[in-house]
XYZ file of C-alpha atoms in Angstrom:
456
model
C -32.996 -5.098 -126.899
C -35.658 -7.764 -127.424
C -33.701 -10.083 -125.156
C -33.436 -7.425 -122.472
C -37.172 -6.670 -122.690
C -38.022 -10.348 -122.381
C -35.716 -10.747 -119.390
C -37.319 -7.708 -117.721
C -40.826 -9.104 -118.157
C -39.725 -12.436 -116.803
C -38.068 -10.718 -113.846
C -41.192 -8.713 -113.068
C -43.400 -11.808 -113.251
C -41.036 -13.710 -111.021
C -41.041 -10.856 -108.488
C -44.822 -11.168 -108.116
C -44.387 -14.832 -107.351
C -42.100 -14.215 -104.408
C -43.153 -15.103 -100.874
C -43.036 -11.458 -99.744
C -45.447 -10.338 -102.447
C -47.845 -13.204 -101.769
C -47.914 -12.441 -98.036
C -48.147 -8.722 -98.723
C -51.140 -9.225 -101.009
C -52.800 -11.437 -98.428
C -52.200 -8.805 -95.740
C -53.588 -6.058 -97.941
C -56.763 -8.044 -98.625
C -57.201 -8.811 -94.916
C -56.685 -5.140 -93.996
C -59.332 -4.154 -96.548
C -61.750 -6.738 -95.143
C -61.146 -5.547 -91.566
C -61.732 -1.913 -92.590
C -64.981 -2.861 -94.354
C -66.108 -4.869 -91.323
C -65.284 -1.968 -88.987
C -67.340 0.418 -91.134
C -70.270 -2.031 -91.291
C -70.169 -2.672 -87.524
C -70.167 1.084 -86.819
C -73.081 1.625 -89.207
C -75.060 -1.135 -87.463
C -74.131 0.198 -84.004
C -75.235 3.727 -84.870
C -78.644 2.368 -85.890
C -79.148 0.584 -82.566
C -81.325 2.127 -79.822
C -79.469 4.410 -77.420
C -79.774 1.902 -74.611
C -77.754 -0.649 -76.574
C -74.994 1.726 -77.635
C -73.450 2.171 -74.199
C -73.365 0.596 -70.762
C -74.214 2.428 -67.551
C -71.471 1.507 -65.073
C -72.295 4.266 -62.560
C -73.071 2.965 -59.071
C -76.551 4.577 -58.966
C -77.334 4.032 -62.674
C -77.780 7.761 -63.257
C -77.790 7.329 -67.055
C -80.501 4.637 -67.054
C -84.230 4.407 -66.465
C -85.683 1.992 -63.918
C -88.651 -0.359 -63.828
C -91.087 2.305 -62.628
C -90.255 4.542 -65.593
C -90.443 1.628 -68.019
C -93.906 0.796 -66.680
C -95.106 4.411 -67.032
C -93.749 4.635 -70.589
C -95.302 1.301 -71.590
C -98.716 2.586 -70.496
C -98.505 5.774 -72.572
C -101.283 6.239 -75.103
C -100.980 9.959 -75.841
C -97.918 11.764 -77.276
C -95.555 13.431 -74.806
C -93.178 16.295 -75.567
C -90.163 16.891 -73.325
C -88.587 20.296 -73.968
C -85.166 21.173 -72.593
C -84.290 24.872 -72.356
C -80.778 24.489 -73.691
C -78.968 23.586 -76.867
C -78.255 19.871 -76.912
C -74.509 20.428 -77.186
C -74.627 22.719 -74.136
C -76.971 20.594 -72.022
C -75.714 18.442 -69.158
C -74.510 15.110 -70.570
C -76.175 13.229 -67.707
C -79.562 14.692 -68.637
C -79.065 14.196 -72.380
C -78.152 10.532 -72.011
C -81.126 9.949 -69.701
C -83.561 11.634 -72.093
C -82.264 9.504 -74.964
C -83.816 6.536 -73.168
C -87.184 8.306 -72.935
C -87.014 9.156 -76.651
C -86.830 5.439 -77.503
C -90.562 5.292 -76.761
C -92.630 6.068 -79.878
C -94.937 8.372 -77.894
C -92.136 10.544 -76.494
C -90.470 13.412 -78.337
C -87.453 15.167 -76.817
C -86.507 18.586 -78.131
C -83.841 21.115 -77.194
C -84.313 24.848 -77.712
C -81.842 27.694 -77.318
C -83.493 30.306 -75.056
C -81.528 33.071 -76.780
C -83.022 32.159 -80.164
C -86.557 31.631 -78.851
C -87.476 34.833 -76.961
C -91.241 34.171 -77.044
C -90.842 30.770 -75.395
C -88.319 32.176 -72.931
C -90.780 34.906 -71.942
C -93.517 32.306 -71.401
C -91.299 30.409 -68.963
C -89.344 33.329 -67.546
C -89.151 31.804 -64.066
C -87.210 28.779 -65.318
C -83.424 28.706 -65.451
C -81.118 27.415 -68.171
C -81.335 23.625 -68.436
C -84.911 23.424 -67.124
C -87.432 21.006 -68.604
C -91.102 21.238 -69.596
C -93.157 18.047 -70.000
C -96.353 18.462 -71.999
C -99.237 16.300 -73.203
C -102.251 17.924 -74.813
C -103.274 20.920 -72.719
C -101.508 19.761 -69.535
C -97.895 20.527 -68.729
C -95.454 20.327 -65.836
C -92.361 22.497 -65.467
C -89.177 21.235 -63.817
C -86.531 23.771 -62.890
C -82.890 22.818 -63.376
C -82.403 23.157 -59.621
C -84.899 20.323 -59.087
C -82.996 18.065 -61.492
C -79.489 18.699 -60.161
C -79.950 19.186 -56.412
C -77.030 20.634 -54.437
C -76.767 20.003 -50.703
C -74.726 22.582 -48.769
C -75.565 21.220 -45.309
C -72.029 19.935 -44.674
C -70.167 22.701 -46.517
C -69.076 24.607 -43.414
C -67.760 21.471 -41.701
C -66.263 19.554 -44.632
C -66.013 22.124 -47.409
C -67.892 19.739 -49.694
C -71.116 20.224 -51.634
C -72.922 17.012 -52.553
C -75.017 16.911 -55.722
C -77.749 14.448 -56.542
C -79.405 13.853 -59.907
C -83.195 13.665 -59.755
C -83.807 13.692 -63.490
C -85.621 10.377 -63.723
C -87.723 10.984 -60.618
C -88.873 14.450 -61.719
C -89.432 13.652 -65.407
C -91.291 10.375 -64.863
C -93.428 12.036 -62.191
C -94.205 14.872 -64.625
C -95.158 12.391 -67.360
C -97.565 10.655 -65.022
C -99.000 14.017 -63.947
C -99.750 15.255 -67.488
C -101.271 11.917 -68.526
C -103.423 11.291 -65.436
C -107.103 12.128 -65.748
C -107.469 12.524 -61.971
C -104.845 12.673 -59.244
C -105.279 10.761 -55.966
C -106.049 12.845 -52.888
C -104.609 12.430 -49.394
C -106.383 13.974 -46.399
C -104.477 14.504 -43.135
C -106.539 14.504 -39.938
C -106.175 17.526 -37.623
C -107.593 18.580 -34.260
C -105.832 16.127 -31.929
C -102.325 17.539 -31.726
C -101.217 15.653 -34.824
C -97.776 16.366 -36.244
C -97.509 18.338 -39.465
C -95.872 17.097 -42.631
C -92.252 18.188 -43.002
C -91.086 19.905 -46.166
C -89.221 16.738 -47.126
C -92.322 14.601 -46.713
C -94.561 17.111 -48.491
C -92.157 17.183 -51.454
C -92.128 13.397 -51.662
C -95.931 13.231 -51.621
C -96.141 15.946 -54.278
C -93.564 14.086 -56.388
C -95.894 11.071 -56.276
C -98.567 13.326 -57.828
C -100.776 13.056 -54.749
C -102.834 16.090 -53.771
C -103.096 16.870 -50.055
C -105.695 18.593 -47.869
C -106.430 18.836 -44.153
C -109.492 17.299 -42.542
C -111.099 18.242 -39.211
C -113.667 15.566 -38.473
C -115.386 17.668 -35.801
C -116.204 20.454 -38.245
C -116.471 18.531 -41.521
C -118.627 15.760 -40.095
C -117.353 12.944 -42.351
C -114.478 11.790 -44.495
C -114.908 13.473 -47.936
C -116.038 11.324 -50.858
C -112.925 12.235 -52.899
C -110.544 10.929 -50.211
C -108.323 8.203 -51.663
C -106.286 7.832 -48.490
C -106.581 9.203 -44.960
C -103.393 9.953 -42.998
C -103.507 9.921 -39.187
C -100.139 11.400 -38.245
C -99.238 10.910 -34.574
C -102.240 12.204 -32.594
C -101.367 13.384 -29.082
C -104.950 13.261 -27.743
C -107.836 10.860 -28.235
C -110.597 10.992 -30.816
C -114.237 11.147 -29.826
C -116.389 8.062 -30.346
C -118.135 9.876 -33.205
C -114.848 10.675 -34.943
C -113.634 7.091 -34.609
C -116.920 5.876 -36.050
C -116.583 8.243 -39.035
C -113.199 6.717 -39.879
C -114.469 3.161 -39.408
C -117.444 3.907 -41.650
C -115.043 5.255 -44.301
C -112.876 2.114 -43.996
C -115.825 -0.260 -44.202
C -116.848 1.365 -47.477
C -113.482 0.606 -49.049
C -111.422 3.481 -47.646
C -107.665 3.441 -47.038
C -105.992 4.689 -43.840
C -102.323 5.114 -42.858
C -101.975 5.509 -39.089
C -98.594 6.727 -37.796
C -98.353 6.175 -34.038
C -96.903 8.350 -31.300
C -96.303 7.352 -27.699
C -98.541 8.972 -25.101
C -98.790 7.906 -21.475
C -102.552 8.294 -21.714
C -104.194 5.482 -23.654
C -106.121 6.699 -26.706
C -109.031 4.273 -26.459
C -111.198 5.597 -29.306
C -108.231 5.952 -31.659
C -107.103 2.415 -30.838
C -110.587 1.069 -31.527
C -109.930 1.863 -35.202
C -106.817 -0.345 -35.197
C -108.620 -3.063 -33.214
C -111.388 -3.266 -35.808
C -108.745 -4.160 -38.412
C -106.948 -6.807 -36.394
C -104.225 -4.795 -34.620
C -103.611 -3.925 -30.990
C -100.962 -1.598 -29.548
C -99.213 -2.877 -26.411
C -98.145 -0.529 -23.624
C -94.502 0.533 -23.643
C -91.538 1.379 -25.884
C -89.892 -1.433 -27.852
C -86.339 -2.423 -26.878
C -84.458 -4.766 -29.176
C -81.893 -7.344 -28.115
C -80.829 -8.419 -31.624
C -80.803 -5.610 -34.178
C -80.512 -2.046 -32.956
C -78.339 1.021 -33.469
C -75.059 0.605 -31.550
C -75.783 0.734 -27.805
C -79.292 2.175 -28.115
C -81.823 -0.696 -27.811
C -84.751 1.671 -28.380
C -83.340 2.534 -31.857
C -84.716 -0.610 -33.464
C -83.600 -1.893 -36.867
C -86.573 -4.136 -37.678
C -86.718 -7.164 -39.916
C -88.505 -6.558 -43.227
C -91.288 -9.069 -43.793
C -92.102 -10.389 -47.241
C -94.990 -8.469 -48.809
C -95.968 -6.585 -51.929
C -95.338 -3.283 -50.135
C -91.856 -4.156 -48.831
C -90.467 -6.291 -51.669
C -88.311 -3.517 -53.165
C -86.844 -2.606 -49.773
C -86.058 -6.232 -49.019
C -84.408 -6.852 -52.399
C -82.251 -3.732 -51.960
C -81.242 -4.809 -48.426
C -82.252 -1.420 -47.031
C -81.983 -0.613 -43.328
C -84.927 0.955 -41.524
C -84.473 2.712 -38.194
C -87.417 3.088 -35.791
C -86.644 4.958 -32.567
C -89.177 4.900 -29.724
C -91.497 2.480 -31.466
C -94.667 1.053 -29.975
C -95.133 -2.707 -30.041
C -98.128 -4.027 -31.948
C -99.612 -7.514 -32.102
C -102.270 -9.129 -34.279
C -105.506 -9.713 -32.374
C -106.412 -12.676 -34.577
C -110.011 -11.545 -34.342
C -112.333 -13.450 -36.642
C -112.945 -11.696 -39.946
C -109.655 -9.764 -39.909
C -106.361 -10.423 -41.662
C -102.986 -8.908 -40.770
C -99.964 -8.761 -43.111
C -96.676 -7.991 -41.294
C -94.449 -5.371 -42.908
C -91.818 -4.781 -40.210
C -91.226 -6.801 -37.046
C -88.784 -7.211 -34.198
C -86.849 -10.305 -33.212
C -88.476 -12.711 -30.759
C -86.205 -11.353 -28.005
C -87.595 -7.817 -28.018
C -89.223 -6.407 -24.867
C -91.346 -3.425 -23.832
C -90.387 -0.714 -21.335
C -93.085 1.466 -19.801
C -92.652 5.213 -19.532
C -93.449 6.591 -16.080
C -93.784 10.354 -15.568
C -92.203 10.908 -18.966
C -89.101 8.827 -18.267
C -87.784 5.318 -18.700
C -86.522 3.780 -15.479
C -84.018 1.751 -17.474
C -83.394 0.373 -20.954
C -82.276 -2.961 -19.524
C -84.665 -5.916 -19.501
C -86.282 -6.385 -16.097
C -88.741 -8.780 -14.507
C -92.246 -7.944 -15.577
C -91.295 -6.529 -18.985
C -93.389 -7.999 -21.793
C -91.167 -10.081 -24.105
C -91.871 -11.311 -27.631
C -91.902 -10.530 -31.315
C -93.775 -7.316 -32.036
C -95.117 -5.799 -35.231
C -93.704 -2.363 -36.027
C -95.597 -1.925 -39.296
C -98.520 -3.978 -40.552
C -101.397 -3.969 -43.023
C -104.772 -4.783 -41.493
C -107.846 -5.689 -43.504
C -111.164 -7.495 -43.211
C -112.100 -10.585 -45.138
C -114.688 -10.094 -47.829
C -115.045 -7.707 -50.747
C -115.543 -3.974 -50.528
C -113.790 -3.361 -47.228
C -110.845 -1.044 -46.810
C -107.263 -1.374 -45.624
C -105.360 0.124 -42.718
C -101.572 0.412 -42.490
C -100.255 1.084 -38.984
C -96.693 2.373 -38.462
C -95.652 2.203 -34.819
C -93.259 5.187 -34.661
C -93.659 8.761 -35.843
C -89.837 9.036 -35.813
C -89.861 6.716 -38.826
C -90.514 9.710 -41.106
C -89.088 12.500 -38.953
C -86.382 14.661 -40.561
C -84.146 14.248 -37.511
C -83.869 10.555 -38.397
C -84.233 10.437 -42.179
C -81.689 13.206 -42.816
C -79.125 11.915 -40.314
C -78.775 8.365 -41.659
C -78.830 6.585 -44.999
C -82.065 4.645 -44.563
C -85.068 3.185 -46.313
C -87.565 4.900 -43.979
C -89.002 7.260 -46.560
C -88.956 4.501 -49.177
C -91.207 2.449 -46.908
C -93.596 5.359 -46.392
C -93.821 6.180 -50.106
C -94.343 2.493 -50.866
C -97.241 2.458 -48.389
C -98.682 5.571 -50.023
C -98.320 4.058 -53.475
C -100.125 0.902 -52.367
C -102.975 2.872 -50.792
C -103.513 5.357 -53.634
C -103.006 3.089 -56.664
C -106.102 2.206 -58.641
C -106.784 0.129 -61.763
C -103.165 -1.021 -61.931
C -101.827 2.548 -62.165
C -99.321 3.153 -59.388
C -97.994 6.445 -58.098
C -94.355 7.074 -58.943
C -91.634 7.308 -56.332
C -88.079 7.391 -57.706
C -85.224 8.503 -55.469
C -82.605 11.046 -56.511
C -79.251 9.486 -57.442
C -75.846 10.464 -56.130
C -73.413 12.002 -58.604
C -70.397 11.409 -56.383
C -67.702 9.664 -58.418
C -66.523 6.384 -56.964
C -63.054 4.963 -57.534
C -62.514 1.497 -58.985
C -59.802 -0.495 -57.257
C -57.852 -2.819 -59.568
C -55.502 -5.469 -58.226
C -52.074 -6.118 -59.778
C -53.293 -9.358 -61.277
C -56.323 -7.639 -62.836
C -54.105 -4.870 -64.227
C -51.820 -7.428 -65.883
C -54.786 -9.389 -67.235
C -56.458 -6.295 -68.712
C -53.123 -5.092 -70.054
C -52.597 -8.408 -71.816
């Protein structure tokens, strides 16, 4: 029996020295190391900021925050509370993932409440629907209904059967943060009394989203531009100003005021109105601009202007946005001493002007006698020296008309809001203008080669 026991021990020892056991032990150790590494990597990953835990591959970056939001958050000094009227597990994933980025800022707290379990809070905000958001700082707050965050468009439902949805979470929330943290909001006055056009609902909503207050101004009755006016909007006057009214606006400009003048074609020359533009280095030529290079299909009066390099247009240029300007007036710089003109939009050098006679164009074709050249379609005029104001002239009221902006995918409204932001920003604090983002899913096309490569 002793011999058998000794042989058994020897056999067992020898079995542990076999190649299979050695490789098996090595494999077991490696598996253990891999498991430990996987656990450690997951622990490290879970501790990373939300922005580093996932990648936003959506075409419109609906799960991410942009540069404007980052700038607003970096300037925060007071604590902000963002309350979502929904349990987190029931809230829209798109909104939750977006708010996780806001919560990375030390001054921002995001909380989710179940309306059913918080009847007092629900009663306080009874007008808000499930999934709505309240942004609060100190005693100031801004409410955002869920319908303003997820915006459904039914305009094409009866023709296509489709309902398009856009996500305006970042635009609404960042705007609300700026609202509750701003000591004073900029004020925009719109001039009335000369057949000016009224702001559309779309335009009014955009201005409100930029946290700009609006009011009307009748120079004949008010007698001057109010002291709290941060920007004056002249929106397509159909009749001329009086000399006194023009002088009121020039006096406001010379004291550091800001004016946005949106032009509208009239057969009668508006001499006093144009004197305002002249004083800041711009002159409007007679006629409608026709473009030979860039225009919409076979309509030369539907100009697609070139975007000049400037602080106001840099975002539009980098995004390669198209701007459409139907029935635009041609402007030129007067080069008058003491004035400086910065082009924003301009035609090609082959553009020409067609005069309107008795309300009609004789032809859209270039004819002898038509003025030819490169015209300004949007420009910033200023005077040299400190303390003077700025005037932005836009040569077509159709630029911001709903009939144009809602019929095409354009940068028209982006240009206008950029102009507003430039004119109402003070002390480095800019107004916020963030577009809603499409939630339409886009397909990814993968070639056979790519499929094989990824499969491998």
